[in-house]
Coordinates of C-alpha atoms in Angstrom, one line a residue:
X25 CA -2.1 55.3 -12.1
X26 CA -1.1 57.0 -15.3
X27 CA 1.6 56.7 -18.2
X28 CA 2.7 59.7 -19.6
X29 CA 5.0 60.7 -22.4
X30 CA 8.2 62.2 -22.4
X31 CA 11.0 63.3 -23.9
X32 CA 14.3 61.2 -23.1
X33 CA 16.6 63.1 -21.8
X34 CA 19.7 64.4 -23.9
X35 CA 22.6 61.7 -23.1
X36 CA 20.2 59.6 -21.3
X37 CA 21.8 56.5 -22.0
X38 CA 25.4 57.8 -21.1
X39 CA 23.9 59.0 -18.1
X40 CA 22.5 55.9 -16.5
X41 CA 25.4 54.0 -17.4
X42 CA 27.4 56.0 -15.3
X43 CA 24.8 55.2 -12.5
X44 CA 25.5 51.9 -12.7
X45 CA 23.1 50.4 -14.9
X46 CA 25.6 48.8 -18.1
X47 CA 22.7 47.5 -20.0
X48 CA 20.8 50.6 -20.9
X49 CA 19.1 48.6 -23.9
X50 CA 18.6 45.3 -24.3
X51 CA 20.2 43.2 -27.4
X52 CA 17.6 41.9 -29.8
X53 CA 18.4 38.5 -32.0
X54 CA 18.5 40.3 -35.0
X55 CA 20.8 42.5 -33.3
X56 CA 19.3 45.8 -33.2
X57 CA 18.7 47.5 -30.2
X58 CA 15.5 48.0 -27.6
X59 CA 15.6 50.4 -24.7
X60 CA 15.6 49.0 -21.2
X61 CA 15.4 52.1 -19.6
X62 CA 12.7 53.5 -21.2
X63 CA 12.1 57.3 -20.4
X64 CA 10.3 57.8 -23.1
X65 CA 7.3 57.7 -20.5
X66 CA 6.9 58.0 -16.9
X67 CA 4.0 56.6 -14.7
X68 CA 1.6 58.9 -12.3
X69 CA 0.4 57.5 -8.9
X70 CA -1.1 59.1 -6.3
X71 CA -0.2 58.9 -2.5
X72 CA -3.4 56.8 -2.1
X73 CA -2.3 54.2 -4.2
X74 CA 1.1 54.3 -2.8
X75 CA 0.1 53.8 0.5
X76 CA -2.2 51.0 -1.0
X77 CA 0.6 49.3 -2.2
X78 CA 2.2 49.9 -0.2
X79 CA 0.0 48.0 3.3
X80 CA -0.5 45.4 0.5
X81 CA 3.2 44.7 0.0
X82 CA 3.7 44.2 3.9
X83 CA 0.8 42.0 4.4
X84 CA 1.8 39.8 1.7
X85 CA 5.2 39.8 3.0
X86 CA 3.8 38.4 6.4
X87 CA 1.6 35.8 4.7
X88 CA 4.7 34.3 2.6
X89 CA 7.1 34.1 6.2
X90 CA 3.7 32.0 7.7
X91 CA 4.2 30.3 4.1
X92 CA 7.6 29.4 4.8
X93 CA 7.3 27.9 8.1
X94 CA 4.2 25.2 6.9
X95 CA 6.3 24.3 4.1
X96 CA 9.0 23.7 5.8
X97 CA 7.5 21.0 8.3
X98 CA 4.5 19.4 5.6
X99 CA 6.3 19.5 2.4
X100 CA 9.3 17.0 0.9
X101 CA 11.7 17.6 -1.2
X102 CA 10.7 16.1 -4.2
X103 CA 7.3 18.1 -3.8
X104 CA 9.6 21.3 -4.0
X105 CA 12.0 20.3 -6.8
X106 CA 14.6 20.7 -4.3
X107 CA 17.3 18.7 -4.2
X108 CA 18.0 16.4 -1.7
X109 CA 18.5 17.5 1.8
X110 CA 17.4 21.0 1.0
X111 CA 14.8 21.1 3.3
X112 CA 16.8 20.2 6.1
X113 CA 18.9 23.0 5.7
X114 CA 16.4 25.2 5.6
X115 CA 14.9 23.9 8.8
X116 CA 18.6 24.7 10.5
X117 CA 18.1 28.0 9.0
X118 CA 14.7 28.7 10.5
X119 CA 15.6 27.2 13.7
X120 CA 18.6 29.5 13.9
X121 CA 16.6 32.3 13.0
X122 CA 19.2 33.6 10.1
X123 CA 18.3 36.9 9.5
X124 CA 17.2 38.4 5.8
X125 CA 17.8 41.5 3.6
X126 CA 15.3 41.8 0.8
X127 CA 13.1 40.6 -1.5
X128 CA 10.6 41.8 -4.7
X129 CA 7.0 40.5 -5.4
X130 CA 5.4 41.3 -8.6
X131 CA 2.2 42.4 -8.8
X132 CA -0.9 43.1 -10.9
X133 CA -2.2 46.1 -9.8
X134 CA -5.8 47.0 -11.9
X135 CA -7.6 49.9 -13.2
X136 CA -10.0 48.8 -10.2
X137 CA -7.6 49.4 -7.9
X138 CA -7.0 45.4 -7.0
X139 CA -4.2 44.2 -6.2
X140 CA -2.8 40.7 -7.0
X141 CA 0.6 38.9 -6.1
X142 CA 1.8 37.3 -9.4
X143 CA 5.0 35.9 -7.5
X144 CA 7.9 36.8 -5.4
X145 CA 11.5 36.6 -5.7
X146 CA 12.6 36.2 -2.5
X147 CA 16.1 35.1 -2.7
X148 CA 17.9 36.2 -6.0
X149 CA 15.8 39.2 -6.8
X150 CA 17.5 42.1 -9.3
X151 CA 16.5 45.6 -10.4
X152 CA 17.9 47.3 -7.3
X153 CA 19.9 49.3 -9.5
X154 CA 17.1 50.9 -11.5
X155 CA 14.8 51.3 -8.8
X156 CA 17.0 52.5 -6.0
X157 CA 19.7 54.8 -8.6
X158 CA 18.5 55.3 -11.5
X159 CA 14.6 56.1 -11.4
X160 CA 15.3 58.7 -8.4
X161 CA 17.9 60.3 -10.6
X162 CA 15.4 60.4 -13.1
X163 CA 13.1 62.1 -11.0
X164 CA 15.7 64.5 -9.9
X165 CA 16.4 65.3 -13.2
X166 CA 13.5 65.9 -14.8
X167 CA 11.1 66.5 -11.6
X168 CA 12.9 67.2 -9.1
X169 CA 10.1 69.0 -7.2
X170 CA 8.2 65.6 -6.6
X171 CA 8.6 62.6 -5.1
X172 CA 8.5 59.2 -5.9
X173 CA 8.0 55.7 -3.7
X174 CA 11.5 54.5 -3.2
X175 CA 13.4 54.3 0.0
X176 CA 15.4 51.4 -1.4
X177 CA 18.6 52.9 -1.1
X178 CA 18.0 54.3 2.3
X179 CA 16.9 51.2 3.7
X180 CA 19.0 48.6 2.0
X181 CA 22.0 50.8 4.1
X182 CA 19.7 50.6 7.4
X183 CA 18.9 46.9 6.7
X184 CA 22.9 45.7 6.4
X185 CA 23.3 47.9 9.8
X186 CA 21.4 46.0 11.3
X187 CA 22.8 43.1 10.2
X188 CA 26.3 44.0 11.9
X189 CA 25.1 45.1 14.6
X190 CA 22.7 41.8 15.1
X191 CA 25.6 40.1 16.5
X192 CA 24.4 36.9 14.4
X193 CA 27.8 37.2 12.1
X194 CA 31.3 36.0 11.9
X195 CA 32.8 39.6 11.8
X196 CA 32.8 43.0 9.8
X197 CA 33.8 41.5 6.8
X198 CA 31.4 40.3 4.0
X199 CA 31.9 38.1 0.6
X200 CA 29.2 39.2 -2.3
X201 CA 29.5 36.9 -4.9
X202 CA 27.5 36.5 -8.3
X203 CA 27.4 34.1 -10.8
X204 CA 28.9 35.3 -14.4
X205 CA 26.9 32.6 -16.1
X206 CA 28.6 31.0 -19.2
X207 CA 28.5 31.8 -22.4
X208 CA 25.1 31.0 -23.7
X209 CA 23.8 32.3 -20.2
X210 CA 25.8 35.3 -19.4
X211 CA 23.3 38.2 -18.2
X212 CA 25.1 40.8 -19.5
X213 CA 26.0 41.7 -16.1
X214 CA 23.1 42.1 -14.2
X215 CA 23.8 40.0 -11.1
X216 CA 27.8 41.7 -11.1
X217 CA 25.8 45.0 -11.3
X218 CA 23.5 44.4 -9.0
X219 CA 25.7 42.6 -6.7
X220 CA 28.2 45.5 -6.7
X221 CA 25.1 48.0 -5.7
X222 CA 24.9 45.7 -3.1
X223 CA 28.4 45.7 -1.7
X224 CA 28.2 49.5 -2.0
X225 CA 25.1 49.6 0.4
X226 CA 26.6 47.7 2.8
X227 CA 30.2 49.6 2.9
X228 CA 28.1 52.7 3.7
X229 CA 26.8 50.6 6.7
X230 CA 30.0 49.8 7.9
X231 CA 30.8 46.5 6.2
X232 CA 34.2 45.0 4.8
X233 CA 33.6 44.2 1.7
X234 CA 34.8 42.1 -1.3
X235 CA 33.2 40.8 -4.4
X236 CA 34.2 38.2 -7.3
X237 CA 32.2 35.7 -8.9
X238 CA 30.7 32.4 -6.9
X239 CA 33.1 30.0 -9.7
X240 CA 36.4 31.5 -7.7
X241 CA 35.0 30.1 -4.4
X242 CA 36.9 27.5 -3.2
X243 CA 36.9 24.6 -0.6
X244 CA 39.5 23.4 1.8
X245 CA 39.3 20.7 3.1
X246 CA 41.3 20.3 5.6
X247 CA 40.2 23.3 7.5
X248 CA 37.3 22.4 6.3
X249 CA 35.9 25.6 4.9
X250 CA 34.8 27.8 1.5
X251 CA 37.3 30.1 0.7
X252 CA 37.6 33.1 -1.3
X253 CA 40.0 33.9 -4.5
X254 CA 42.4 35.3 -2.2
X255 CA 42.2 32.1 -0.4
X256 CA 40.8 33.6 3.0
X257 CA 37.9 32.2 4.8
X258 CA 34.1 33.3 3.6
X259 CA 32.9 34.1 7.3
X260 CA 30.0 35.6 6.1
X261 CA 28.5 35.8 2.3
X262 CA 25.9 37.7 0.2
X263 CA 24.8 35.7 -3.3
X264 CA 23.2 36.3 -6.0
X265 CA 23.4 32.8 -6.6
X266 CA 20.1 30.6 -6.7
X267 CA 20.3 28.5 -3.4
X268 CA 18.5 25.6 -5.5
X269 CA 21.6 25.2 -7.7
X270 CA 24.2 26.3 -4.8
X271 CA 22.4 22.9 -3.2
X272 CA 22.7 20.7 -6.3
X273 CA 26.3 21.2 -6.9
X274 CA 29.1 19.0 -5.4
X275 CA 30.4 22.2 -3.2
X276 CA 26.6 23.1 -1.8
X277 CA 26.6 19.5 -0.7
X278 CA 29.4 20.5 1.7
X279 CA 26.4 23.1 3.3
X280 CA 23.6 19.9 3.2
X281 CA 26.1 17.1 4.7
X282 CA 27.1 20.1 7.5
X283 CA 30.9 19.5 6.5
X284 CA 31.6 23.2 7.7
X285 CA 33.9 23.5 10.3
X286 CA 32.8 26.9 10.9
X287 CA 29.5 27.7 8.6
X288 CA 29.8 30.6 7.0
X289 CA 26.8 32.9 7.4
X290 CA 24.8 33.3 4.4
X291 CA 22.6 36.4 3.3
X292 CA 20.1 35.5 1.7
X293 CA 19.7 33.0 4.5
X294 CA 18.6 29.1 3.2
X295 CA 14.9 29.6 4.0
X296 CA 14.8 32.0 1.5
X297 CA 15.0 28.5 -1.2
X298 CA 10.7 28.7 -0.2
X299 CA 10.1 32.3 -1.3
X300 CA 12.6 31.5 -4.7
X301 CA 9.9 28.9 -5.9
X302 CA 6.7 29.1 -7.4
X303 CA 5.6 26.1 -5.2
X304 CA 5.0 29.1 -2.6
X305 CA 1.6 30.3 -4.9
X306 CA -0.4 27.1 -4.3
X307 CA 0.5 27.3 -0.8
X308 CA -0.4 30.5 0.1
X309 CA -3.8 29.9 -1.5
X310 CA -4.5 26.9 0.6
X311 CA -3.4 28.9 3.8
X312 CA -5.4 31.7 2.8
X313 CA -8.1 31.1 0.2
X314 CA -9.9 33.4 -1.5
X315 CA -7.3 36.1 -0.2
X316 CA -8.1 39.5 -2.3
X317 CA -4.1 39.4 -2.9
X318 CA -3.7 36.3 -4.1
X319 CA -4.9 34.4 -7.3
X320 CA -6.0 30.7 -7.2
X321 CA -3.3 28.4 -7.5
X322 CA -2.5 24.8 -7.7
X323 CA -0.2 22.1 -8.2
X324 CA -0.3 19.2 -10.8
X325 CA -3.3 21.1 -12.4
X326 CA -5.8 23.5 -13.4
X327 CA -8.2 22.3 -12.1
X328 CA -11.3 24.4 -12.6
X329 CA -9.7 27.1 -13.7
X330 CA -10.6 28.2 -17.5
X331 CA -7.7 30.9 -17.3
X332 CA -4.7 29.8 -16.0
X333 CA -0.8 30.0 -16.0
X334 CA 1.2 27.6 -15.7
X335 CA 4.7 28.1 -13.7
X336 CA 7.8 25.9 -13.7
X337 CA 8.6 25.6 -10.2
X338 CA 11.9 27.2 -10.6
X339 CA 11.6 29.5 -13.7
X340 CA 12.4 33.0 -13.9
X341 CA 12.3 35.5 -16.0
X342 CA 9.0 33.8 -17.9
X343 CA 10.9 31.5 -19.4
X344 CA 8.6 28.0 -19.8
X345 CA 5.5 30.2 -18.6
X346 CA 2.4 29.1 -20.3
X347 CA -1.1 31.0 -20.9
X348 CA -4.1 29.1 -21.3
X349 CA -7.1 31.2 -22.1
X350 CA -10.8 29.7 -22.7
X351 CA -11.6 32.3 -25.6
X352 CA -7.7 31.7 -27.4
X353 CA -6.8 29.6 -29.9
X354 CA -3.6 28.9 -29.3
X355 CA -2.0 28.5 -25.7
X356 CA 1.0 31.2 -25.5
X357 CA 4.4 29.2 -24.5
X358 CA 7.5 30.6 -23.9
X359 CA 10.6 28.6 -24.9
X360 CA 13.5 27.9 -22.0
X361 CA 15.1 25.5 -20.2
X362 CA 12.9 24.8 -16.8
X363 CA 10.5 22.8 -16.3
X364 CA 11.7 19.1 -15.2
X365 CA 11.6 20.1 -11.2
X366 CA 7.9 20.5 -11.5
X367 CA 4.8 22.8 -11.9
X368 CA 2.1 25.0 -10.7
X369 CA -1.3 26.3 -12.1
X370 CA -2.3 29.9 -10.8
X371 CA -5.3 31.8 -12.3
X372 CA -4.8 34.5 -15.2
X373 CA -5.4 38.1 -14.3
X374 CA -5.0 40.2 -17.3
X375 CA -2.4 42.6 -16.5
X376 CA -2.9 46.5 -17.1
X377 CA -2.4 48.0 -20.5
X378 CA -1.1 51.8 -20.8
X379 CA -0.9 52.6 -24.8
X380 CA -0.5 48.8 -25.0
X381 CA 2.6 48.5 -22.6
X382 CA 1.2 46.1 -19.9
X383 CA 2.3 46.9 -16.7
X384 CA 3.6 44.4 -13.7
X385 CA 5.0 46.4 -10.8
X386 CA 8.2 45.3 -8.7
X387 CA 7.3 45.8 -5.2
X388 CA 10.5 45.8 -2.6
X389 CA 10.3 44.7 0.7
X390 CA 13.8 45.6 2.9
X391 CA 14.6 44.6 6.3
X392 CA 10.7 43.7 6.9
X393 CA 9.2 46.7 5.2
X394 CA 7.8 47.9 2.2
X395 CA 10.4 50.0 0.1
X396 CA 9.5 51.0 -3.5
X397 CA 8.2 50.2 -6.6
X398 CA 9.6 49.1 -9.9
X399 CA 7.3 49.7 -13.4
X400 CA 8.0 47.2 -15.8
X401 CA 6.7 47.3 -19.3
X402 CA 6.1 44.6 -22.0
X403 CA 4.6 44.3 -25.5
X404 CA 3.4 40.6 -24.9
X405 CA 1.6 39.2 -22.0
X406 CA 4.4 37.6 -20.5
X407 CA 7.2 39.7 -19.1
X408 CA 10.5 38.6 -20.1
X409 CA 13.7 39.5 -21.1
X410 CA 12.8 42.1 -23.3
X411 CA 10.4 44.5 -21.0
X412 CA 11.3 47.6 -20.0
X413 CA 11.7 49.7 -17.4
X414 CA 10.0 53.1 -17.3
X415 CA 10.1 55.6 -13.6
X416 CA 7.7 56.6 -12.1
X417 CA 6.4 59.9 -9.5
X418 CA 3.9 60.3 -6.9
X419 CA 2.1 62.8 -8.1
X420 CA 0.2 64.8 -4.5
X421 CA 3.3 64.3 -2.9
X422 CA 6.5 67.1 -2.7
X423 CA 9.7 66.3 -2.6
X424 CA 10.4 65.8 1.0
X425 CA 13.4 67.3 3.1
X426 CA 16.4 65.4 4.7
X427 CA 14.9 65.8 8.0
X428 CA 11.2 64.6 7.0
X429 CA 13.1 61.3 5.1
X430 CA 15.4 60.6 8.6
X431 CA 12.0 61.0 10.3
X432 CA 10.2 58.9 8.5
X433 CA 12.7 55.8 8.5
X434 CA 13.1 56.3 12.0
X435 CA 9.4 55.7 12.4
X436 CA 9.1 52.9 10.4
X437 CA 12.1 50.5 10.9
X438 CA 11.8 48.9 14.0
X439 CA 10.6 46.1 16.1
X440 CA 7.2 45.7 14.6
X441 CA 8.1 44.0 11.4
X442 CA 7.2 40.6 11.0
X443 CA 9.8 37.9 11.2
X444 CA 9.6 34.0 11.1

């Protein structure tokens, strides 16, 4: 893997707005600005890597759904930082075998070629627009004889067919609600952008679709029911809406005390609440130890780790994250707002630095298979709010045709990907 640079396009910044991506910098305190899409540079990777990634993406992605079902039936609530009751809706969800859409690890991928799972968002994840729109427009742009890893968009549309045709919802129609934020917390859009990317996806496969933010749902309680601002019934409903805090709140309790008359059908399905926490790290490494994906990790402590990271159960983001190094001074913290539900110790693996940009890749997995990459940049060793986001292009592989693409997803969605 390389990093070259580049020359930004002229108008770049108009241009990926009109994608879809409305925060094409990112807002500093002393409010100048920073580029979050950063074309400035592009990354090299070959098809051998790809495909490394690519196998390593898919067996992690089986390793976390054997995860979820040994949490679900040895661990308690409190263990999780869930709140209470949460654990028995996820059971109902496994049990009724609620179907999922997507989800993105990130990885450390070395100079050596290793590979190592640094977590997984598995239930709110974002950066679909940059990876699936903007990057491959990028590409089209500026190379448009390559390719690139990223049949995001492609399968995203397969993966919500299948969902209609599953026969497991309530309907054609489907709800995608995001959560504005408030004031001090407002995302600048991201979950409205990425939620509407979303909707868009699923229309091409067929859906009905409507989209306003989770604060305009409603309950009624005499039918029993969440309804939407138009005061229909939510039959069936995407969110970009952590399932921890849906839980917490005085309407999610109407989904743990099973007050539905009629539950409406959730994507991402409850179970996806185990593959949202960092509790998931410690338990992978006592299913698998020593796995060459994974990185030692614990609860309550180090232990005898002398580099380590230590991971609010429910952070995100790095906020809280904390690096202890045996040769620093000074432990790196990171200020936020988590941290009370709980914590987990995984081992430091210094992440890759191009020109001093260190490097953790997004790595989708849609409908059960792997589906592109994401390169995301930061100055500091913690990747937060201010990385960036820089495309990437295979660089042995053509650009392939139509025919070759249809081919190629034919071949690879289908029966053999792993479920719960």
């Amino acid at each position: 893997m390389w990093r070259h640079r580049s020359k930004a396009r002229e108008g770049w910044r108009e241009k990926v707005v009109e994608q879809g991506l409305v925060f094409p910098v990112t807002k500093m305190p002393d409010g100048s600005e920073l580029p979050y899409w950063n074309e400035d540079a592009w990354y090299e990777v070959t098809m051998e890597e790809v495909e490394a990634l690519e196998a390593a993406t898919e067996e992690l992605w089986a390793m976390c759904l054997q995860a979820v079902t040994h949490m679900a039936t040895t661990m308690t609530d409190e263990r999780l930082g869930l709140p209470p009751g949460s654990l028995d809706v996820v059971r109902r969800s496994i049990e009724a075998g609620d179907p999922a859409l997507y989800a993105r690890f990130d990885l450390a991928y070395g100079a050596d070629g290793s590979i190592k799972m640094l977590e997984i968002n598995g239930d709110t994840p974002t950066g679909l627009v940059e990876t699936g729109i903007v990057q491959w427009n990028w590409m089209e742009d500026v190379m448009p004889e390559m390719d690139q890893w990223n049949s995001v968009h492609d399968r995203l549309v397969d993966g919500w067919r299948t969902l209609r045709r599953s026969g497991r919802f309530d309907g054609d129609r489907m709800h995608f609600l995001y959560d504005l934020g408030d004031e001090d917390s407002y995302d600048g859009g991201e979950m409205e952008m990425t939620c509407h990317y979303l909707m868009d996806t699923a229309v091409q496969a067929g859906w009905l679709a409507l989209a306003h933010p989770v604060a305009e749902v409603g309950w009624n309680p005499d039918a029993r029911e969440y309804r939407d601002v138009h005061d229909e019934p939510l039959r069936n409903a995407f969110k970009l809406y952590a399932w921890e805090e849906m839980l917490a709140e005085p309407f999610g309790r109407f989904i743990v005390d099973r007050a539905e008359a009629r539950p409406t059908r959730w994507i991402e399905p409850a179970w996806k609440v185990l593959l949202s926490t960092k509790a998931l790290l410690p338990v992978l490494w006592e299913l698998f130890p020593r796995h060459r994906l994974l990185l030692p990790a614990y609860f309550d402590g180090p232990r005898d780790l002398e580099r380590w990271v230590a991971k609010p159960l429910h952070g995100r983001e790095g906020d809280n994250i904390r690096i202890h190094l045996d040769d620093m001074i000074e432990d790196v913290v990171m200020p936020g707002g988590y941290g009370a539900e709980g914590w987990v110790y995984q081992g430091y693996t210094e992440l890759p630095s191009f020109e001093g940009n260190r490097v953790v890749l997004g790595s989708w997995i849609v409908d059960g298979e792997a589906a592109g990459m994401l390169v995301r940049e930061s100055d500091n060793m913690v990747t937060d709010y201010f990385s960036r986001v820089a495309p990437h292009v295979i660089s042995d592989g053509l650009a392939p045709t139509e025919a070759q693409v249809a081919a190629w997803l034919a071949e690879r969605v289908g029966p053999d990907a792993p479920t719960l």
